[in-house]
PDB file of C-alpha atoms in Angstrom:
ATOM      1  CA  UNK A   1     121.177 172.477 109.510  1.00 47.00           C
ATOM      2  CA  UNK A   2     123.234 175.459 111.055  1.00 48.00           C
ATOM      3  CA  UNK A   3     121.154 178.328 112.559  1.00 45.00           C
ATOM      4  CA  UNK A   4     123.131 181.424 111.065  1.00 45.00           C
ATOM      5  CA  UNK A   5     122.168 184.738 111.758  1.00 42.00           C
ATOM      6  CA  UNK A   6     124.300 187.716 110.464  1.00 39.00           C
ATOM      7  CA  UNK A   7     122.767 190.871 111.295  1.00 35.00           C
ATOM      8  CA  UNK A   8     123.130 193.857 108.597  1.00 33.00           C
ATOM      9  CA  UNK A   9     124.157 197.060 110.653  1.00 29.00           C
ATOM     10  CA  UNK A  10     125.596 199.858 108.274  1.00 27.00           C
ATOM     11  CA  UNK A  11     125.679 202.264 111.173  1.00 26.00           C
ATOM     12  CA  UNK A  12     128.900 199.723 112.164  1.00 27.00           C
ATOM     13  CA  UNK A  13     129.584 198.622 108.434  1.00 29.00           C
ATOM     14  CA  UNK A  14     131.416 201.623 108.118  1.00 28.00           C
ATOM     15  CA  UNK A  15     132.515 203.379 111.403  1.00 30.00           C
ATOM     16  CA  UNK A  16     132.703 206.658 109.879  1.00 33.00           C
ATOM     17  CA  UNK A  17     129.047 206.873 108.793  1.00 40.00           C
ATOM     18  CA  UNK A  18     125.958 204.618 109.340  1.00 57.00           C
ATOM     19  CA  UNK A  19     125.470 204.595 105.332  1.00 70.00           C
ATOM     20  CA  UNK A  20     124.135 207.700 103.505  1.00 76.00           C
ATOM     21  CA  UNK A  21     121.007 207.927 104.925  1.00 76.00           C
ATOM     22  CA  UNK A  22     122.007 207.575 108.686  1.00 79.00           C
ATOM     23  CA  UNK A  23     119.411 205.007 109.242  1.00 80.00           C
ATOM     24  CA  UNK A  24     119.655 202.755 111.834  1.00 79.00           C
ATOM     25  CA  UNK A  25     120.495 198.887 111.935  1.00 78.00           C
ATOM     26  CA  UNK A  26     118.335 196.475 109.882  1.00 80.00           C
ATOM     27  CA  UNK A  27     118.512 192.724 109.571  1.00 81.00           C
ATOM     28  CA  UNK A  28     118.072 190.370 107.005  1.00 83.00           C
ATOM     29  CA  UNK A  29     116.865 186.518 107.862  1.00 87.00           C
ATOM     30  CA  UNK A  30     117.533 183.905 105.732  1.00 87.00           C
ATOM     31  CA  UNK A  31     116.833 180.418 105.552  1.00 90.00           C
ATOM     32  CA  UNK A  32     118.193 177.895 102.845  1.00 90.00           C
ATOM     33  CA  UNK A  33     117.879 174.585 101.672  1.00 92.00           C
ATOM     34  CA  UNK A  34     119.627 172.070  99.956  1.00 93.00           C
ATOM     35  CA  UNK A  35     118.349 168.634  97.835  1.00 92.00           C
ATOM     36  CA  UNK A  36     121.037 167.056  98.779  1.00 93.00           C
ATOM     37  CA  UNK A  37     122.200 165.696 102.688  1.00 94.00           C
ATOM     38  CA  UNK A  38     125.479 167.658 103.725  1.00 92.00           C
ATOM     39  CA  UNK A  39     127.664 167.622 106.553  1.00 93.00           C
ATOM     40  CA  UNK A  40     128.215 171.182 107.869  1.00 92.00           C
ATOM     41  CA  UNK A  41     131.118 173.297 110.051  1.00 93.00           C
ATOM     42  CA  UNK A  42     130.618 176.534 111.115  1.00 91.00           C
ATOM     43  CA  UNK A  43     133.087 179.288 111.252  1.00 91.00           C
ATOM     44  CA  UNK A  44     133.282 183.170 112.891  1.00 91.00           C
ATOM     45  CA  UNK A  45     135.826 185.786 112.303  1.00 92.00           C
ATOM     46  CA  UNK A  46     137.934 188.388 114.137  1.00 94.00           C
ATOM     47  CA  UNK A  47     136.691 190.890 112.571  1.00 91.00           C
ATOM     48  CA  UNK A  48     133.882 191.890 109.544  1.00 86.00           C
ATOM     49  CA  UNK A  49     136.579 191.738 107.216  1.00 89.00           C
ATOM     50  CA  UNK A  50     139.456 190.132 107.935  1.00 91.00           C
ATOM     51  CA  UNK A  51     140.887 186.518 106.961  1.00 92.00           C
ATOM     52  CA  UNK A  52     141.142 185.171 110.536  1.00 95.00           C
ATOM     53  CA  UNK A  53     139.057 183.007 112.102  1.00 94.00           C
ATOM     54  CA  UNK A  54     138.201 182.642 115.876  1.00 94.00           C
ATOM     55  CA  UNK A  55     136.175 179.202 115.970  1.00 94.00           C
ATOM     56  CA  UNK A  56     135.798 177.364 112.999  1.00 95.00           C
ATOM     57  CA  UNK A  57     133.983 174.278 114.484  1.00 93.00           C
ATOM     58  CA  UNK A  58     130.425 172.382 114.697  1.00 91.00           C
ATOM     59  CA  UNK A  59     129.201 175.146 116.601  1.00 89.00           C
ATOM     60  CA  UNK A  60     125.163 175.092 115.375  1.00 86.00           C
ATOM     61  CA  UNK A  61     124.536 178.475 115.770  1.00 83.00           C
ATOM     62  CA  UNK A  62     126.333 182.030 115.521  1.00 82.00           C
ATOM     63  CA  UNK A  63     125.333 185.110 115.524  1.00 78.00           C
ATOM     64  CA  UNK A  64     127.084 188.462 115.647  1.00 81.00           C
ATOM     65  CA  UNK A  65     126.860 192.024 114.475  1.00 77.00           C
ATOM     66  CA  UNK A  66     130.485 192.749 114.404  1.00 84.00           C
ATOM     67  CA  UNK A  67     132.449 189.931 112.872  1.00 88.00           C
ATOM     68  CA  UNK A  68     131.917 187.863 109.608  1.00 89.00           C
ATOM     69  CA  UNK A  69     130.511 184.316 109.730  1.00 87.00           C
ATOM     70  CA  UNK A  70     129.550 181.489 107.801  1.00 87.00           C
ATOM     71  CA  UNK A  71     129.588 178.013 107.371  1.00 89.00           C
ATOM     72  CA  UNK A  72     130.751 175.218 105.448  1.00 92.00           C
ATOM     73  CA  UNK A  73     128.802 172.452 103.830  1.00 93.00           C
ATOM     74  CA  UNK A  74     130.130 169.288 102.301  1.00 95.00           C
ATOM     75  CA  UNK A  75     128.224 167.268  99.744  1.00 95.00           C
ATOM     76  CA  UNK A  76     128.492 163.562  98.282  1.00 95.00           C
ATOM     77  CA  UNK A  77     127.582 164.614  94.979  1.00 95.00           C
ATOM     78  CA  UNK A  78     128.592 166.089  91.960  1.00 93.00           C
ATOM     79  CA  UNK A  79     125.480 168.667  91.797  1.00 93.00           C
ATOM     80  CA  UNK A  80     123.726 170.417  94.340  1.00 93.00           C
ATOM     81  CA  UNK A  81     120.209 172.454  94.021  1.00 92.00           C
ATOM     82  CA  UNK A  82     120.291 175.440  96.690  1.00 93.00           C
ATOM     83  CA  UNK A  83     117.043 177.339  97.199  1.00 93.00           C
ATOM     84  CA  UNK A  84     117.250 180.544  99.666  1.00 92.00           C
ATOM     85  CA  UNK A  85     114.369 182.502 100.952  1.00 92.00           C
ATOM     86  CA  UNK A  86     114.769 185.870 102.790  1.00 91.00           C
ATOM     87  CA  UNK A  87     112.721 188.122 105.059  1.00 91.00           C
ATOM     88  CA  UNK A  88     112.995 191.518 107.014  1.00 90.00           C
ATOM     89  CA  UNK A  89     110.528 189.623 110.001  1.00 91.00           C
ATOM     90  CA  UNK A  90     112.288 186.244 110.638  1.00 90.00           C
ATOM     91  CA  UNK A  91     113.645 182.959 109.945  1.00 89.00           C
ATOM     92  CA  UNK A  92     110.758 181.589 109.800  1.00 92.00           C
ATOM     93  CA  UNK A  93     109.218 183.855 107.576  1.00 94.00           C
ATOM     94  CA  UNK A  94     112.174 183.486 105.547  1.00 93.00           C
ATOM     95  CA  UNK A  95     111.379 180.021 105.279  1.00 94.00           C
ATOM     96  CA  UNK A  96     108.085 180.165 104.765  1.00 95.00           C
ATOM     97  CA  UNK A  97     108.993 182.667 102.109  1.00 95.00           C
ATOM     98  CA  UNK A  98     111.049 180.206 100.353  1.00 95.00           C
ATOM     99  CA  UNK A  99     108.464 177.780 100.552  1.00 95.00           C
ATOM    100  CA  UNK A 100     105.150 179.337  98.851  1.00 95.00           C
ATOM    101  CA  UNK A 101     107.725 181.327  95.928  1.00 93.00           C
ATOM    102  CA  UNK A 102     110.432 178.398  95.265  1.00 95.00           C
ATOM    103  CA  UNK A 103     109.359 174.840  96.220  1.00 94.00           C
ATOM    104  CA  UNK A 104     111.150 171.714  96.324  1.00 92.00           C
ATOM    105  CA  UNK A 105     110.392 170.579  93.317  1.00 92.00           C
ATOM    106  CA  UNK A 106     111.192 173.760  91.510  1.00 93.00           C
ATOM    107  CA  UNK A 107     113.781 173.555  88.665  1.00 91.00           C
ATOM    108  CA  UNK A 108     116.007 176.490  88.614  1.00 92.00           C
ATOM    109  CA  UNK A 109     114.545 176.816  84.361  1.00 95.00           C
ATOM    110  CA  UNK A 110     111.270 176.812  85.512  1.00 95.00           C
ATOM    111  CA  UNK A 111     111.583 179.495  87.795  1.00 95.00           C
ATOM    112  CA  UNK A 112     113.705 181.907  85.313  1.00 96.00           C
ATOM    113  CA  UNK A 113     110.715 181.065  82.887  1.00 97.00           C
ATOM    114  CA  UNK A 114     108.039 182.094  85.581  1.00 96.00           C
ATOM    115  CA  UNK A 115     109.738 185.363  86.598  1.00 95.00           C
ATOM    116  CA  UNK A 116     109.917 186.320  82.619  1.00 96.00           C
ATOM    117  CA  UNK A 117     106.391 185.367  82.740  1.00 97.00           C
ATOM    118  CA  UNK A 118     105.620 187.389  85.094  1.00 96.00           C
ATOM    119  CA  UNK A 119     107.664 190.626  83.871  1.00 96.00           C
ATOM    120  CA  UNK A 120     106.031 190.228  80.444  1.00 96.00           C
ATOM    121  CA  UNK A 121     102.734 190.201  81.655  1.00 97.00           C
ATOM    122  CA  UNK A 122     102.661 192.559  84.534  1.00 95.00           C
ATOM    123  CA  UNK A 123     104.718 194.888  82.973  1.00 95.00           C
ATOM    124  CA  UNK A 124     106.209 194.793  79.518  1.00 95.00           C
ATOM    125  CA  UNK A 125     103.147 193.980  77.541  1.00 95.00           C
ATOM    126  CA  UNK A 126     101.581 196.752  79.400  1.00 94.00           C
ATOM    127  CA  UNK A 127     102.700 199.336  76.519  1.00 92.00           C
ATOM    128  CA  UNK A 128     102.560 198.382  72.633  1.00 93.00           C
ATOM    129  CA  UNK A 129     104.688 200.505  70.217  1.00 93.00           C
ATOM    130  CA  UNK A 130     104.576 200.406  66.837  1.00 95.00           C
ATOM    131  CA  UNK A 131     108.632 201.507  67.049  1.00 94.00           C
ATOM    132  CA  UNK A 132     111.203 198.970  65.020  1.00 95.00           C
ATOM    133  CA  UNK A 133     114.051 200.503  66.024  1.00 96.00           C
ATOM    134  CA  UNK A 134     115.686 198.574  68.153  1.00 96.00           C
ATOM    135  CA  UNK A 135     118.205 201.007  70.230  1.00 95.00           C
ATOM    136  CA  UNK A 136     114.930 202.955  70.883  1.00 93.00           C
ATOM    137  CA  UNK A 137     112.915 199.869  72.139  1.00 94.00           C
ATOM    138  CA  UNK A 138     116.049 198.562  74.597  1.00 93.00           C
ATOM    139  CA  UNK A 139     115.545 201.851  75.941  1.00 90.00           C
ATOM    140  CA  UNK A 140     111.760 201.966  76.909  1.00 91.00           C
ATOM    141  CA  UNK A 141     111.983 198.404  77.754  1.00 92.00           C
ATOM    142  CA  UNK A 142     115.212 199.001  79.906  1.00 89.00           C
ATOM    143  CA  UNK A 143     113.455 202.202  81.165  1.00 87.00           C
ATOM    144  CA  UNK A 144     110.190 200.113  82.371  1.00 90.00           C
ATOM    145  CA  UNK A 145     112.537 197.360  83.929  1.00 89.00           C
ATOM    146  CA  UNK A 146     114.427 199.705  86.109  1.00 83.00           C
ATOM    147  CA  UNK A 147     111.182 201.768  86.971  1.00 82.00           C
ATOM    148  CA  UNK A 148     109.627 198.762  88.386  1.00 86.00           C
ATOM    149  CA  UNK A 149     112.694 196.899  89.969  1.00 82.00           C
ATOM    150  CA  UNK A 150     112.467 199.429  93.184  1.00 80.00           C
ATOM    151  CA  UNK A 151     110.785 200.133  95.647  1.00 82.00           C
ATOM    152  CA  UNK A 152     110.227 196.935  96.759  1.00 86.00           C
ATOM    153  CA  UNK A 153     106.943 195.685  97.667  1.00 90.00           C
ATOM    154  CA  UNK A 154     107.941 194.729 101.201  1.00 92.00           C
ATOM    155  CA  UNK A 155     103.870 194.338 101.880  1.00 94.00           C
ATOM    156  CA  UNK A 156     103.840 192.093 105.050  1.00 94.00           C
ATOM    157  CA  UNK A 157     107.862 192.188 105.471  1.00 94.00           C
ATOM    158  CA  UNK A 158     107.850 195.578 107.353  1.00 93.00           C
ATOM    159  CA  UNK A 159     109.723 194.813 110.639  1.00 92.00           C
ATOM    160  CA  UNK A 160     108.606 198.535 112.152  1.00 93.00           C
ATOM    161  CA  UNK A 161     104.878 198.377 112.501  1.00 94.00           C
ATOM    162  CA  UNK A 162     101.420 196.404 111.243  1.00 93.00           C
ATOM    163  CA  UNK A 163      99.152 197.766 108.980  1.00 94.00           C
ATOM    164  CA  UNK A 164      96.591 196.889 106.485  1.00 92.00           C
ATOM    165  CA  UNK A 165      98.005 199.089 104.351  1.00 94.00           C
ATOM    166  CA  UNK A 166     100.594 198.078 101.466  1.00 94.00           C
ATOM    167  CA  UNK A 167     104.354 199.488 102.281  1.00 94.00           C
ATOM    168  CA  UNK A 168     106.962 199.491  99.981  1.00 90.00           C
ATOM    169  CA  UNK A 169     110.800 200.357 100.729  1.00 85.00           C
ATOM    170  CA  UNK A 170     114.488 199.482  99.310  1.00 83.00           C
ATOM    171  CA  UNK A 171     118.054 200.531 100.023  1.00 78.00           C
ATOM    172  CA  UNK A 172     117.503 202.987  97.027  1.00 77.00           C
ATOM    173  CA  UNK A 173     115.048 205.712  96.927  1.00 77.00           C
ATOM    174  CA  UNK A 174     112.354 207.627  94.622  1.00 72.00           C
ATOM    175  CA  UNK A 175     115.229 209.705  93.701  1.00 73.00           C
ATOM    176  CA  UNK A 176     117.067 207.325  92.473  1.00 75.00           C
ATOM    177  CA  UNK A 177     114.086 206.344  89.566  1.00 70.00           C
ATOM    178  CA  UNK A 178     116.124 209.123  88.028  1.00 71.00           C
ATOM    179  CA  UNK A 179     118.252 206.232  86.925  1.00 70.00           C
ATOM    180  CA  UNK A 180     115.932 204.567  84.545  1.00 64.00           C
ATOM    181  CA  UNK A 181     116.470 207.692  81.913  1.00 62.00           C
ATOM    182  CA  UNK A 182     120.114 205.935  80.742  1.00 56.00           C
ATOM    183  CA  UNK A 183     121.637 207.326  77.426  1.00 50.00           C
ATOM    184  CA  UNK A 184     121.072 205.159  74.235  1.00 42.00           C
ATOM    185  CA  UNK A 185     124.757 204.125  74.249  1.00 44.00           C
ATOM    186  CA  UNK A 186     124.163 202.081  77.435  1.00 50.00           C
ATOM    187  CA  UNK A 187     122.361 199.999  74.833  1.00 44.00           C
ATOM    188  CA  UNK A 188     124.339 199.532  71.921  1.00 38.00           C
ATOM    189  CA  UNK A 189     125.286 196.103  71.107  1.00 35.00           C
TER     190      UNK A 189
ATOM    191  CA  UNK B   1     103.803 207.194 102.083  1.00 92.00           C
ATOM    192  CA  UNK B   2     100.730 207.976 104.229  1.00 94.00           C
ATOM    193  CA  UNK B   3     101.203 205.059 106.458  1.00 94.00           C
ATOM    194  CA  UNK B   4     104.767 206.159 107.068  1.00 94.00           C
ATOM    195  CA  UNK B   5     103.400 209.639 108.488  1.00 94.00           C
ATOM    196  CA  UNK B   6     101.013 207.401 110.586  1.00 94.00           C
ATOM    197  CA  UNK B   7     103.594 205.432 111.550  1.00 95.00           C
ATOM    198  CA  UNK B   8     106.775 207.396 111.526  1.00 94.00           C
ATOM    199  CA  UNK B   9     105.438 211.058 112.345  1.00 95.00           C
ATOM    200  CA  UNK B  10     106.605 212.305 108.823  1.00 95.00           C
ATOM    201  CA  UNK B  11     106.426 211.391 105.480  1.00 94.00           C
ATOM    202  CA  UNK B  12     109.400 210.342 103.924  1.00 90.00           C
ATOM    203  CA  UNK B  13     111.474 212.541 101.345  1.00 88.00           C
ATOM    204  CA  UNK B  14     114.194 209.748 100.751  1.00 85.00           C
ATOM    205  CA  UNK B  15     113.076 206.900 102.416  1.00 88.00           C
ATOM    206  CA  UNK B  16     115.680 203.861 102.170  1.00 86.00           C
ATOM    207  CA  UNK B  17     115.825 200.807 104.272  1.00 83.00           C
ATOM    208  CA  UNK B  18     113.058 201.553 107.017  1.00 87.00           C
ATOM    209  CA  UNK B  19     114.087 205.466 107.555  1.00 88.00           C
ATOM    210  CA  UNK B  20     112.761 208.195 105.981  1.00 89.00           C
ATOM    211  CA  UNK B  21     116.348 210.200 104.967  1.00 79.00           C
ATOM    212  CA  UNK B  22     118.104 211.386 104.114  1.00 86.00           C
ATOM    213  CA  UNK B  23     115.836 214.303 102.840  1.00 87.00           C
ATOM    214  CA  UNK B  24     116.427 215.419  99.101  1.00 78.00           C
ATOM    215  CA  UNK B  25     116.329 219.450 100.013  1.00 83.00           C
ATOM    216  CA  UNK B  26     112.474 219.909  99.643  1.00 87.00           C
ATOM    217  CA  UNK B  27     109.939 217.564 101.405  1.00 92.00           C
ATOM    218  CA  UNK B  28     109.361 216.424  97.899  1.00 89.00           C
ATOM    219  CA  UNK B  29     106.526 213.768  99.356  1.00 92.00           C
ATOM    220  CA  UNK B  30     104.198 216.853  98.893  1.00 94.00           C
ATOM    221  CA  UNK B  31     104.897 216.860  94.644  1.00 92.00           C
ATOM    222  CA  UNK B  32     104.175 212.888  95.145  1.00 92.00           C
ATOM    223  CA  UNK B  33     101.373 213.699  96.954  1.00 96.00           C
ATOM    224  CA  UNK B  34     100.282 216.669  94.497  1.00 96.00           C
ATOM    225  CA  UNK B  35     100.938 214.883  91.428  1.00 95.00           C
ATOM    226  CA  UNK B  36      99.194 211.664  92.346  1.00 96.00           C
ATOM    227  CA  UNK B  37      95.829 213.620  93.137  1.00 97.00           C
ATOM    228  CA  UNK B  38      95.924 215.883  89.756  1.00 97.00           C
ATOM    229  CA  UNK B  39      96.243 212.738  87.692  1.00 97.00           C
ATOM    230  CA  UNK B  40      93.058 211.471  90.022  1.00 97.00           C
ATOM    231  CA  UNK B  41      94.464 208.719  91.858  1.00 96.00           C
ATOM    232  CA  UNK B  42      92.190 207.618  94.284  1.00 96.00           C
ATOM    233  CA  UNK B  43      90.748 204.155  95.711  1.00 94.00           C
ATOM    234  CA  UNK B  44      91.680 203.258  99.065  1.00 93.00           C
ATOM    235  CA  UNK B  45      93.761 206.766  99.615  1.00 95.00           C
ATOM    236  CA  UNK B  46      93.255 208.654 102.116  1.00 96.00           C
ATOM    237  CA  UNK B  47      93.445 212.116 101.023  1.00 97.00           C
ATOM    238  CA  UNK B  48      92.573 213.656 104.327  1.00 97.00           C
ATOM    239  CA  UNK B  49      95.627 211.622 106.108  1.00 97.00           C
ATOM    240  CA  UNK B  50      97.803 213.080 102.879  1.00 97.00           C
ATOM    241  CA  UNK B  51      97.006 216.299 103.388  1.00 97.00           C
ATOM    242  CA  UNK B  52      97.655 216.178 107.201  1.00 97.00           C
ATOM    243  CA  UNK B  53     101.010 214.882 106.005  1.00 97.00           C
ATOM    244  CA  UNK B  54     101.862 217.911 103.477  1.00 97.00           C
ATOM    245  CA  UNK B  55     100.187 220.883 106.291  1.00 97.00           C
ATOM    246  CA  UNK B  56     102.719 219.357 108.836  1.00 97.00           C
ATOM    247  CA  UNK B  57     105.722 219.628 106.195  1.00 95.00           C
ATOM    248  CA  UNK B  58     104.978 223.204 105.560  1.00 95.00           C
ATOM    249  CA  UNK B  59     104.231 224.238 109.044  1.00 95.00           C
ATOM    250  CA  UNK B  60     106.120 222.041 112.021  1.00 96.00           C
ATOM    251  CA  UNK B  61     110.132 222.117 112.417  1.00 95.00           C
ATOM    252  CA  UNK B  62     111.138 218.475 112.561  1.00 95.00           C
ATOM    253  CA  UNK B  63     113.645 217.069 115.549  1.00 95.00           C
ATOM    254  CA  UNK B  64     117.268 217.464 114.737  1.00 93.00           C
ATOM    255  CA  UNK B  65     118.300 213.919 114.188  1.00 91.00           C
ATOM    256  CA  UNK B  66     122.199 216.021 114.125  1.00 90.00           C
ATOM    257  CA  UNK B  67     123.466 214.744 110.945  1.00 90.00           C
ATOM    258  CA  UNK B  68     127.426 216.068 110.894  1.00 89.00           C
ATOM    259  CA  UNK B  69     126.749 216.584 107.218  1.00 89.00           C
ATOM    260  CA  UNK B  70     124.463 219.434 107.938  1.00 91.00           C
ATOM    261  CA  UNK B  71     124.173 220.486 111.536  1.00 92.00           C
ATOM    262  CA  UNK B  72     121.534 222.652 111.725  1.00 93.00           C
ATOM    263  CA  UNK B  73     118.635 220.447 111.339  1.00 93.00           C
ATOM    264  CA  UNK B  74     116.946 217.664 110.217  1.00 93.00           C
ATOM    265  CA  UNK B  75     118.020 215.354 107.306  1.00 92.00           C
ATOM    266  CA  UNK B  76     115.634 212.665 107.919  1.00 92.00           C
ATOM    267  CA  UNK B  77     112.408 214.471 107.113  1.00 93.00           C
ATOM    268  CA  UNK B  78     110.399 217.549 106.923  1.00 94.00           C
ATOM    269  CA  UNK B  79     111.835 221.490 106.164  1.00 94.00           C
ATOM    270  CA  UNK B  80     114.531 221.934 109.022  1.00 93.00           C
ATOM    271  CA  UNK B  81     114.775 225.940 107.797  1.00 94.00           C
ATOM    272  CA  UNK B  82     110.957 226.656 108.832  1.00 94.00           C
ATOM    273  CA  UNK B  83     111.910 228.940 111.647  1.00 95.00           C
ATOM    274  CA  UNK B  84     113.164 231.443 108.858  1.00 95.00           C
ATOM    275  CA  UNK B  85     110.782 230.724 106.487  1.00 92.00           C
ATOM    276  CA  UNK B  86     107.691 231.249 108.193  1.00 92.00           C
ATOM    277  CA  UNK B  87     109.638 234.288 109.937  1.00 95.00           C
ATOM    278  CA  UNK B  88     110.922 235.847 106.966  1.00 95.00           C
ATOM    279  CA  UNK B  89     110.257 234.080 104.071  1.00 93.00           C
ATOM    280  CA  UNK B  90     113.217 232.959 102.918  1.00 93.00           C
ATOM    281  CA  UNK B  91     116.140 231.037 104.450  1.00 94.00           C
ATOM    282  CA  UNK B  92     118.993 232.378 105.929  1.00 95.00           C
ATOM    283  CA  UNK B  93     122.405 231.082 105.787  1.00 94.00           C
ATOM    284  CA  UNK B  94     121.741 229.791 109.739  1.00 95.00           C
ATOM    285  CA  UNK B  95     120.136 227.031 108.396  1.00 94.00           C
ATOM    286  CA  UNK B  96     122.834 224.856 105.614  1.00 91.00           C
ATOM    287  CA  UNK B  97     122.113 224.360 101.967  1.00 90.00           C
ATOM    288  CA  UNK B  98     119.536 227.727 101.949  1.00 92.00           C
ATOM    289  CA  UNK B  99     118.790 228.201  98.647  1.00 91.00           C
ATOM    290  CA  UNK B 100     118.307 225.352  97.138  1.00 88.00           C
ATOM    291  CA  UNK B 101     116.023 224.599  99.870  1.00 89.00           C
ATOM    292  CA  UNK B 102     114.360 227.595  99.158  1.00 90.00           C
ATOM    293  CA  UNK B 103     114.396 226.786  95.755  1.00 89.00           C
ATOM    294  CA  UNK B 104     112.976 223.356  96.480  1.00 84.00           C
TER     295      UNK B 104
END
């Protein structure tokens, strides 16, 4: 299995800015697996966004904050399961990650029933309303969705410093909660 | 948000993707901060660190991280105008965006 490592860096993303908030370069490890055996090749680019390629080869491992990379897997079968775990810490958090929330012998339909699970019972059944109207309840329910989806819970996944505190953090802010009050026509239909 | 002003020196105002800007205008933590202890949230807190957090917003400038959208202090956190505003009490046009920081 290739080793890829692609390092996020908006302060280079865009040379103009480092991203609207100025902050500084971040990384996001990954680690992925498939059910299936593959043959791999690896590639890396001129450039973070162009077409052309400077290796494309068996190369195991790549890593670069400037150009785009990737690789390439072949399979002998007609259906692949992929399962991908990420982490702000390391690969092999990102594996291990990957490991305790989707094991092997996860089925993708298990998992979407799990997660529903879980945002039925940890947040939507959290609030009962005797409302009918159904524009109205898309709304609070849409409303609750959104107000929970960030920050992120990055408890144990905070590369800056160790705590036993809880720390949460996302690419969008408190601010942007402001989002969750959408107009009713958002929901219509 | 406490264990960012342990951590980082300054509560965040906008915090996104391990940095605490770019700040909002206000150090709007403090209305986090306020509103969370009115409605008597409590447990593990520590109020004490919190308010630490808020006294240092309202009284220390914070390091100009030279943002070329506004020059003349801080975006990343804290009140950049609180040379003028514990001068004076108000903000003078030295300092960019000065009244709705004041407002704020």
């Amino acid at each position: 299995m290739p080793n890829l490592r692609s390092a996020l860096m908006p302060s280079l993303l865009l040379t103009r800015t480092q991203g609207w908030n100025r902050a500084g370069p971040w990384t996001v490890y990954f680690c992925g697996k498939f059910d299936s055996p593959s043959t791999y090749k690896t590639f890396i680019g001129a450039s973070l966004t162009t077409d052309e390629l400077v290796e494309f080869s068996d190369e195991p491992t790549y890593e670069s904050d400037s150009a785009r990379l990737g690789a390439l897997f072949s399979f002998n079968t007609d259906s692949v399961v992929s399962r991908v775990g990420v982490s702000f810490i390391s690969t092999d958090q990102a594996c291990s990650n990957l490991d305790s929330e989707i094991p092997e012998d996860m089925t993708l339909k298990q998992l979407r029933r799990e997660t529903k699970e879980a945002w039925n019972s940890k947040v939507f059944s959290k609030v009962t309303t005797s409302e009918t109207n159904v524009t109205k309840l898309n709304q609070l329910y849409s409303a609750l969705y959104f107000m929970h989806l960030l920050p992120t819970n990055k408890t144990g996944e905070n590369p800056l410093w160790e705590s036993k505190e809880p720390y949460y953090d996302d690419i969008f802010t408190f601010w942007d909660i402001v989002s969750c009050a959408t107009r009713s026509n958002d929901y219509m239909g | 948000m406490i264990d960012i002003w342990r951590h980082d020196g300054w509560v965040s105002d906008a915090r996104s993707s391990l940095y605490n800007g770019a700040v909002q205008g206000g150090s709007n933590g403090d209305n986090v901060f306020a509103d969370a202890y009115v409605k008597g949230v409590r447990g593990n807190v520590n109020w004490d660190d919190a308010y630490s957090a808020m006294v240092k917003n309202a009284e220390v400038e914070p390091p100009n991280n030279n943002d070329p959208r506004d020059p003349t202090g801080s975006t990343r956190e804290g009140r950049s105008a609180i040379p003028d505003w514990l001068e004076y009490g108000f903000i003078t046009p030295r300092f960019g965006r000065s009244v709705s920081r004041a407002v704020e």
